[in-house]
Amino acid sequence: MLVNGRKILQDAKEGKYAVPQFNINNLEWTKNILEECQELNVAVILGVSEGAAKYMGGYKAVSGMVKGLMEDLNITIPVCLHLDHGSSFENCKKAIDAGFSSVMIDASKHPLDENIRITKEVVDYAHQFDVTVEAEVGHIGGQEDNVSGTSLNATLEDCLTLVNGTGIDSLAPALGSVHGLYKGEPNLDFETMATINQNLTIPLVLHGGTGIPDYDIKKAISCGISKININTELQIAWSDAVKVFVKENPDVYDPRKVIGSGTSSMKDKVREKVEMFNNK
Ligand code: 13P
C-alpha cells in the first residue's frame, strides 16, 4: 500500500524514532530496499531524485515499477514514494500526477518569500490529492545529482515563517548536514534543531545522512528528527561489492549476476540504518 508521509512521520515523531528515506536508482535497488524493510517490518520512504527519475524513464515508469513490485513481492509495510528535491512546481506536479504519494519542493536557493510562494503552490496542488509535501529552509550543502551548493544554516524564525506561510507536512531545516561525503567531521547544530522541533508540530527531516556518526544520528533523533535520508552510503555499499565481484569473476557477463552481486551488501546497510534509526 502506498502511503503519504503524514502518519508514518507523525508516528515517528511521537515514538522518537526516524523513518528511513532510501534513494532508489533502478529496479534492483527498489526490490532490495522493499524486501529488507518488509523483513524488518518497518515503514520506508523511497526517495527519487529528479535525475534518478529521468534515468529510470520518468515518473510514470517509477510509480508503475514500485506499485508492481509491491504487488508481486507481497509488500504489506507502509511504503511512501517521494520525489526528492523537486526543483519546480511543474516537476512536483508531474510526480504527483504519476502517482507519487509525497514530494519535496526544494526552493531553498530562492529568497525566503519566493521559497514560500513556490512551496505554497505545490502544497495547494498536492493536498488536493492527499499527497504530502516536504520543504527546505536554509541550504543543505554538498552534491547530489544536480543539486549542489554551499551550506547555509536555517533559523527558527525562517522555519516558522515558511511553515506558517505554506502548510507543509514536514520540514528539512539545513543545520550543518551535507549531501555526499563529509570533509572532516559533520558539525550539526543540535541546539537549533531541538528549538525548531519544540516550536513546530510537523516532523523534521535530516538530509545528508551518509557519514554522520551513529552517536550524532541518535542525538539528532533525540532532538526531534523523524526522517533521515540516505543515498550515498547505499551507493558505496552496492558498488564496493560489485567491484570485488567483477574483479574476482572477470568471465561473468550476465547482468543479473553482476548487478545482483551488490544485493547482500545493500541489504545489510539497509538493516544497519533501520536498526539505528529505531534506537537499537
Ligand atoms: P546522502 O547522499 O548524503 O546520504 O544524502 C541523501 C539525501 O539527503 C537525499 O536527499
CSV table of C-alpha atoms and ligand atoms in Angstrom, one decimal:
chain,number,residue,atom,x,y,z
A,1,MET,CA,0.0,0.0,0.0
A,2,LEU,CA,1.5,3.4,-1.0
A,3,VAL,CA,1.0,5.9,1.8
A,4,ASN,CA,1.8,9.6,2.1
A,5,GLY,CA,4.3,10.8,4.7
A,6,ARG,CA,1.8,12.2,7.2
A,7,LYS,CA,1.0,9.3,9.6
A,8,ILE,CA,4.3,7.4,9.3
A,9,LEU,CA,6.3,10.6,10.2
A,10,GLN,CA,3.8,11.7,13.0
A,11,ASP,CA,4.1,8.2,14.5
A,12,ALA,CA,7.9,8.5,14.4
A,13,LYS,CA,7.8,12.0,16.0
A,14,GLU,CA,5.7,10.7,18.8
A,15,GLY,CA,7.6,7.5,19.2
A,16,LYS,CA,11.0,9.2,19.0
A,17,TYR,CA,12.5,7.2,16.1
A,18,ALA,CA,13.2,8.0,12.5
A,19,VAL,CA,11.7,6.7,9.3
A,20,PRO,CA,14.4,6.0,6.7
A,21,GLN,CA,14.3,7.5,3.2
A,22,PHE,CA,16.5,5.4,1.0
A,23,ASN,CA,17.0,6.8,-2.5
A,24,ILE,CA,16.4,4.4,-5.4
A,25,ASN,CA,18.1,4.2,-8.8
A,26,ASN,CA,16.7,1.2,-10.5
A,27,LEU,CA,14.6,-1.9,-10.2
A,28,GLU,CA,17.2,-3.9,-8.2
A,29,TRP,CA,17.6,-1.1,-5.6
A,30,THR,CA,13.9,-0.8,-5.2
A,31,LYS,CA,13.4,-4.5,-4.8
A,32,ASN,CA,16.3,-4.9,-2.3
A,33,ILE,CA,15.0,-2.0,-0.1
A,34,LEU,CA,11.4,-3.2,-0.2
A,35,GLU,CA,12.4,-6.8,0.6
A,36,GLU,CA,14.6,-5.8,3.5
A,37,CYS,CA,12.2,-3.3,5.1
A,38,GLN,CA,9.4,-5.9,4.7
A,39,GLU,CA,11.6,-8.4,6.5
A,40,LEU,CA,12.2,-5.8,9.3
A,41,ASN,CA,8.5,-4.8,9.3
A,42,VAL,CA,9.2,-1.1,9.1
A,43,ALA,CA,7.7,1.8,7.1
A,44,VAL,CA,10.0,3.1,4.4
A,45,ILE,CA,10.2,6.1,2.1
A,46,LEU,CA,11.6,5.5,-1.4
A,47,GLY,CA,13.3,8.8,-2.4
A,48,VAL,CA,13.6,9.5,-6.1
A,49,SER,CA,15.7,12.5,-7.3
A,50,GLU,CA,14.8,14.2,-10.5
A,51,GLY,CA,18.0,12.7,-12.0
A,52,ALA,CA,17.1,9.2,-10.9
A,53,ALA,CA,13.5,9.5,-12.2
A,54,LYS,CA,14.9,10.6,-15.6
A,55,TYR,CA,17.4,7.7,-15.5
A,56,MET,CA,14.6,5.2,-14.9
A,57,GLY,CA,12.5,6.6,-17.8
A,58,GLY,CA,10.3,9.1,-16.0
A,59,TYR,CA,7.8,9.5,-13.1
A,60,LYS,CA,5.2,7.1,-14.5
A,61,ALA,CA,7.8,4.4,-15.0
A,62,VAL,CA,9.0,4.7,-11.4
A,63,SER,CA,5.5,4.8,-10.0
A,64,GLY,CA,4.4,1.7,-12.1
A,65,MET,CA,7.6,-0.2,-11.1
A,66,VAL,CA,7.2,0.5,-7.4
A,67,LYS,CA,3.5,-0.4,-7.4
A,68,GLY,CA,4.1,-3.5,-9.5
A,69,LEU,CA,6.9,-4.7,-7.2
A,70,MET,CA,4.9,-4.2,-4.1
A,71,GLU,CA,2.1,-6.3,-5.5
A,72,ASP,CA,4.4,-9.1,-6.9
A,73,LEU,CA,6.5,-9.3,-3.8
A,74,ASN,CA,3.5,-9.1,-1.4
A,75,ILE,CA,4.9,-6.0,0.3
A,76,THR,CA,2.5,-5.1,3.2
A,77,ILE,CA,4.5,-2.5,5.1
A,78,PRO,CA,3.7,1.2,4.6
A,79,VAL,CA,5.7,2.5,1.6
A,80,CYS,CA,5.9,6.2,0.7
A,81,LEU,CA,7.0,7.1,-2.8
A,82,HIS,CA,8.6,10.5,-2.5
A,83,LEU,CA,10.1,13.0,-5.0
A,84,ASP,CA,13.5,14.1,-3.5
A,85,HIS,CA,14.5,17.8,-4.1
A,86,GLY,CA,11.8,18.7,-6.6
A,87,SER,CA,13.1,21.8,-8.3
A,88,SER,CA,9.9,23.3,-9.6
A,89,PHE,CA,6.1,23.3,-9.3
A,90,GLU,CA,6.0,21.6,-12.7
A,91,ASN,CA,8.2,18.7,-11.7
A,92,CYS,CA,6.3,18.2,-8.4
A,93,LYS,CA,3.1,18.2,-10.4
A,94,LYS,CA,4.4,15.6,-12.8
A,95,ALA,CA,5.4,13.3,-9.9
A,96,ILE,CA,2.0,13.8,-8.2
A,97,ASP,CA,0.1,13.2,-11.5
A,98,ALA,CA,2.1,10.0,-12.0
A,99,GLY,CA,1.1,8.6,-8.6
A,100,PHE,CA,3.8,9.6,-6.1
A,101,SER,CA,2.4,9.9,-2.6
A,102,SER,CA,4.8,12.6,-1.4
A,103,VAL,CA,7.0,15.3,-2.8
A,104,MET,CA,9.8,17.6,-1.6
A,105,ILE,CA,9.8,21.0,-3.2
A,106,ASP,CA,13.3,22.4,-2.8
A,107,ALA,CA,13.0,26.2,-3.4
A,108,SER,CA,15.7,26.9,-0.8
A,109,LYS,CA,18.0,28.5,-3.4
A,110,HIS,CA,15.5,31.4,-3.6
A,111,PRO,CA,14.9,34.2,-1.1
A,112,LEU,CA,12.5,33.2,1.7
A,113,ASP,CA,9.4,34.9,0.3
A,114,GLU,CA,10.0,33.3,-3.1
A,115,ASN,CA,10.6,29.9,-1.4
A,116,ILE,CA,7.2,30.3,0.4
A,117,ARG,CA,5.4,31.3,-2.8
A,118,ILE,CA,6.7,28.3,-4.8
A,119,THR,CA,6.2,25.9,-1.8
A,120,LYS,CA,2.6,27.1,-1.2
A,121,GLU,CA,1.8,26.5,-4.9
A,122,VAL,CA,3.0,22.9,-4.5
A,123,VAL,CA,1.1,22.4,-1.2
A,124,ASP,CA,-2.2,23.7,-2.7
A,125,TYR,CA,-1.9,21.3,-5.6
A,126,ALA,CA,-0.5,18.2,-3.6
A,127,HIS,CA,-3.1,18.4,-0.8
A,128,GLN,CA,-6.0,18.1,-3.3
A,129,PHE,CA,-4.7,14.5,-3.9
A,130,ASP,CA,-3.7,13.8,-0.3
A,131,VAL,CA,0.0,14.0,-1.3
A,132,THR,CA,2.3,15.3,1.5
A,133,VAL,CA,4.9,18.0,1.0
A,134,GLU,CA,8.4,18.5,2.5
A,135,ALA,CA,10.3,21.8,2.0
A,136,GLU,CA,13.8,23.1,2.9
A,137,VAL,CA,14.9,26.2,4.7
A,138,GLY,CA,18.5,27.4,4.7
A,139,HIS,CA,20.5,25.5,2.3
A,140,ILE,CA,21.9,21.9,2.6
A,141,GLY,CA,25.4,21.8,1.1
A,142,GLY,CA,27.3,19.2,-0.8
A,143,GLN,CA,26.4,17.5,-4.0
A,144,GLU,CA,23.6,15.2,-5.1
A,145,ASP,CA,22.7,14.7,-8.8
A,146,ASN,CA,22.4,18.2,-10.0
A,147,VAL,CA,21.5,19.6,-6.5
A,148,SER,CA,24.6,21.4,-5.1
A,149,GLY,CA,25.6,24.4,-3.2
A,150,THR,CA,27.2,25.8,-0.1
A,151,SER,CA,25.7,25.3,3.4
A,152,LEU,CA,23.5,28.0,4.9
A,153,ASN,CA,22.0,27.1,8.3
A,154,ALA,CA,18.3,27.7,8.9
A,155,THR,CA,17.0,30.0,11.6
A,156,LEU,CA,14.0,29.3,13.8
A,157,GLU,CA,12.3,32.5,12.6
A,158,ASP,CA,12.6,31.4,8.9
A,159,CYS,CA,11.3,27.9,9.7
A,160,LEU,CA,8.3,29.3,11.4
A,161,THR,CA,7.6,31.8,8.6
A,162,LEU,CA,7.9,29.1,6.0
A,163,VAL,CA,5.7,26.5,7.8
A,164,ASN,CA,3.0,29.1,8.7
A,165,GLY,CA,3.0,30.5,5.2
A,166,THR,CA,2.7,27.3,3.4
A,167,GLY,CA,1.0,24.4,5.4
A,168,ILE,CA,3.8,21.9,4.6
A,169,ASP,CA,3.7,18.5,6.2
A,170,SER,CA,7.4,18.1,7.1
A,171,LEU,CA,10.4,20.4,7.1
A,172,ALA,CA,14.1,19.9,6.3
A,173,PRO,CA,16.0,22.7,8.1
A,174,ALA,CA,19.6,22.9,6.9
A,175,LEU,CA,21.6,22.6,10.1
A,176,GLY,CA,25.1,21.5,9.0
A,177,SER,CA,24.5,18.2,7.2
A,178,VAL,CA,25.6,17.9,3.6
A,179,HIS,CA,24.8,15.6,0.7
A,180,GLY,CA,27.5,13.1,-0.2
A,181,LEU,CA,30.7,12.5,1.8
A,182,TYR,CA,31.8,14.9,4.5
A,183,LYS,CA,35.1,16.7,4.5
A,184,GLY,CA,36.1,16.0,8.1
A,185,GLU,CA,33.5,15.6,10.9
A,186,PRO,CA,29.9,16.7,10.4
A,187,ASN,CA,29.1,19.7,12.6
A,188,LEU,CA,25.3,19.6,13.2
A,189,ASP,CA,23.6,22.4,15.2
A,190,PHE,CA,21.7,20.3,17.6
A,191,GLU,CA,20.6,23.2,19.8
A,192,THR,CA,18.8,24.9,16.9
A,193,MET,CA,17.4,21.6,15.8
A,194,ALA,CA,15.8,21.0,19.3
A,195,THR,CA,14.5,24.6,19.4
A,196,ILE,CA,12.9,24.3,16.0
A,197,ASN,CA,11.3,21.0,17.0
A,198,GLN,CA,9.9,22.4,20.2
A,199,ASN,CA,8.3,25.2,18.2
A,200,LEU,CA,6.8,23.2,15.4
A,201,THR,CA,4.1,20.4,15.3
A,202,ILE,CA,5.3,18.9,12.0
A,203,PRO,CA,8.1,16.4,11.7
A,204,LEU,CA,11.7,17.4,10.9
A,205,VAL,CA,13.9,15.8,8.2
A,206,LEU,CA,17.6,15.3,8.2
A,207,HIS,CA,19.2,15.2,4.7
A,208,GLY,CA,22.7,14.0,4.0
A,209,GLY,CA,22.5,11.0,6.4
A,210,THR,CA,25.7,9.4,4.8
A,211,GLY,CA,28.8,9.8,7.0
A,212,ILE,CA,27.0,11.1,10.1
A,213,PRO,CA,28.3,9.0,13.0
A,214,ASP,CA,25.9,6.8,14.9
A,215,TYR,CA,26.0,8.9,18.1
A,216,ASP,CA,25.1,12.1,16.1
A,217,ILE,CA,22.2,10.3,14.4
A,218,LYS,CA,20.9,9.2,17.8
A,219,LYS,CA,21.3,12.8,19.1
A,220,ALA,CA,19.5,14.2,16.1
A,221,ILE,CA,16.6,11.8,16.7
A,222,SER,CA,16.5,12.8,20.4
A,223,CYS,CA,16.4,16.5,19.1
A,224,GLY,CA,13.3,15.7,17.1
A,225,ILE,CA,14.4,14.3,13.7
A,226,SER,CA,11.7,11.9,12.4
A,227,LYS,CA,13.0,11.2,8.9
A,228,ILE,CA,16.6,10.6,7.7
A,229,ASN,CA,17.7,10.5,4.1
A,230,ILE,CA,20.4,8.0,3.0
A,231,ASN,CA,21.7,7.8,-0.6
A,232,THR,CA,25.5,7.9,-1.0
A,233,GLU,CA,26.1,5.2,1.7
A,234,LEU,CA,23.9,2.7,-0.2
A,235,GLN,CA,25.6,3.5,-3.4
A,236,ILE,CA,29.0,2.8,-1.8
A,237,ALA,CA,27.8,-0.4,-0.2
A,238,TRP,CA,26.5,-1.6,-3.5
A,239,SER,CA,29.3,-0.5,-5.8
A,240,ASP,CA,32.1,-1.8,-3.5
A,241,ALA,CA,30.6,-5.3,-3.6
A,242,VAL,CA,30.1,-5.2,-7.3
A,243,LYS,CA,33.7,-4.1,-7.9
A,244,VAL,CA,35.0,-7.0,-5.9
A,245,PHE,CA,32.7,-9.4,-7.7
A,246,VAL,CA,33.8,-8.2,-11.2
A,247,LYS,CA,37.4,-8.4,-10.2
A,248,GLU,CA,37.0,-12.0,-8.9
A,249,ASN,CA,34.7,-13.1,-11.8
A,250,PRO,CA,36.0,-11.5,-15.0
A,251,ASP,CA,34.2,-14.1,-17.1
A,252,VAL,CA,30.7,-13.4,-15.8
A,253,TYR,CA,28.6,-11.3,-18.2
A,254,ASP,CA,25.1,-12.0,-17.1
A,255,PRO,CA,23.8,-8.5,-15.9
A,256,ARG,CA,21.6,-10.2,-13.3
A,257,LYS,CA,24.7,-11.7,-11.7
A,258,VAL,CA,26.8,-8.5,-11.9
A,259,ILE,CA,24.1,-6.2,-10.6
A,260,GLY,CA,22.9,-8.8,-8.1
A,261,SER,CA,26.3,-9.2,-6.6
A,262,GLY,CA,25.7,-6.0,-4.6
A,263,THR,CA,22.4,-7.2,-3.1
A,264,SER,CA,23.5,-8.6,0.2
A,265,SER,CA,25.8,-5.6,1.0
A,266,MET,CA,23.0,-3.2,0.2
A,267,LYS,CA,20.5,-5.2,2.3
A,268,ASP,CA,23.0,-5.3,5.2
A,269,LYS,CA,23.3,-1.5,5.0
A,270,VAL,CA,19.5,-1.0,5.0
A,271,ARG,CA,19.2,-3.2,8.1
A,272,GLU,CA,22.0,-1.4,9.9
A,273,LYS,CA,20.4,2.0,9.2
A,274,VAL,CA,16.9,0.9,10.1
A,275,GLU,CA,18.1,-0.6,13.4
A,276,MET,CA,20.0,2.6,14.3
A,277,PHE,CA,17.0,4.8,13.4
A,278,ASN,CA,14.9,2.7,15.7
A,279,ASN,CA,17.4,3.1,18.6
A,280,LYS,CA,18.5,-0.5,18.5
B,1,13P,P1,23.4,11.3,1.3
B,1,13P,O1,23.7,11.1,-0.1
B,1,13P,O2,24.5,12.2,1.9
B,1,13P,O3,23.1,10.1,2.1
B,1,13P,O4,22.1,12.3,1.4
B,1,13P,C1,20.9,11.8,0.9
B,1,13P,C2,19.9,12.8,0.9
B,1,13P,O5,19.9,13.7,1.7
B,1,13P,C3,18.8,12.8,-0.2
B,1,13P,O6,18.0,13.9,-0.2
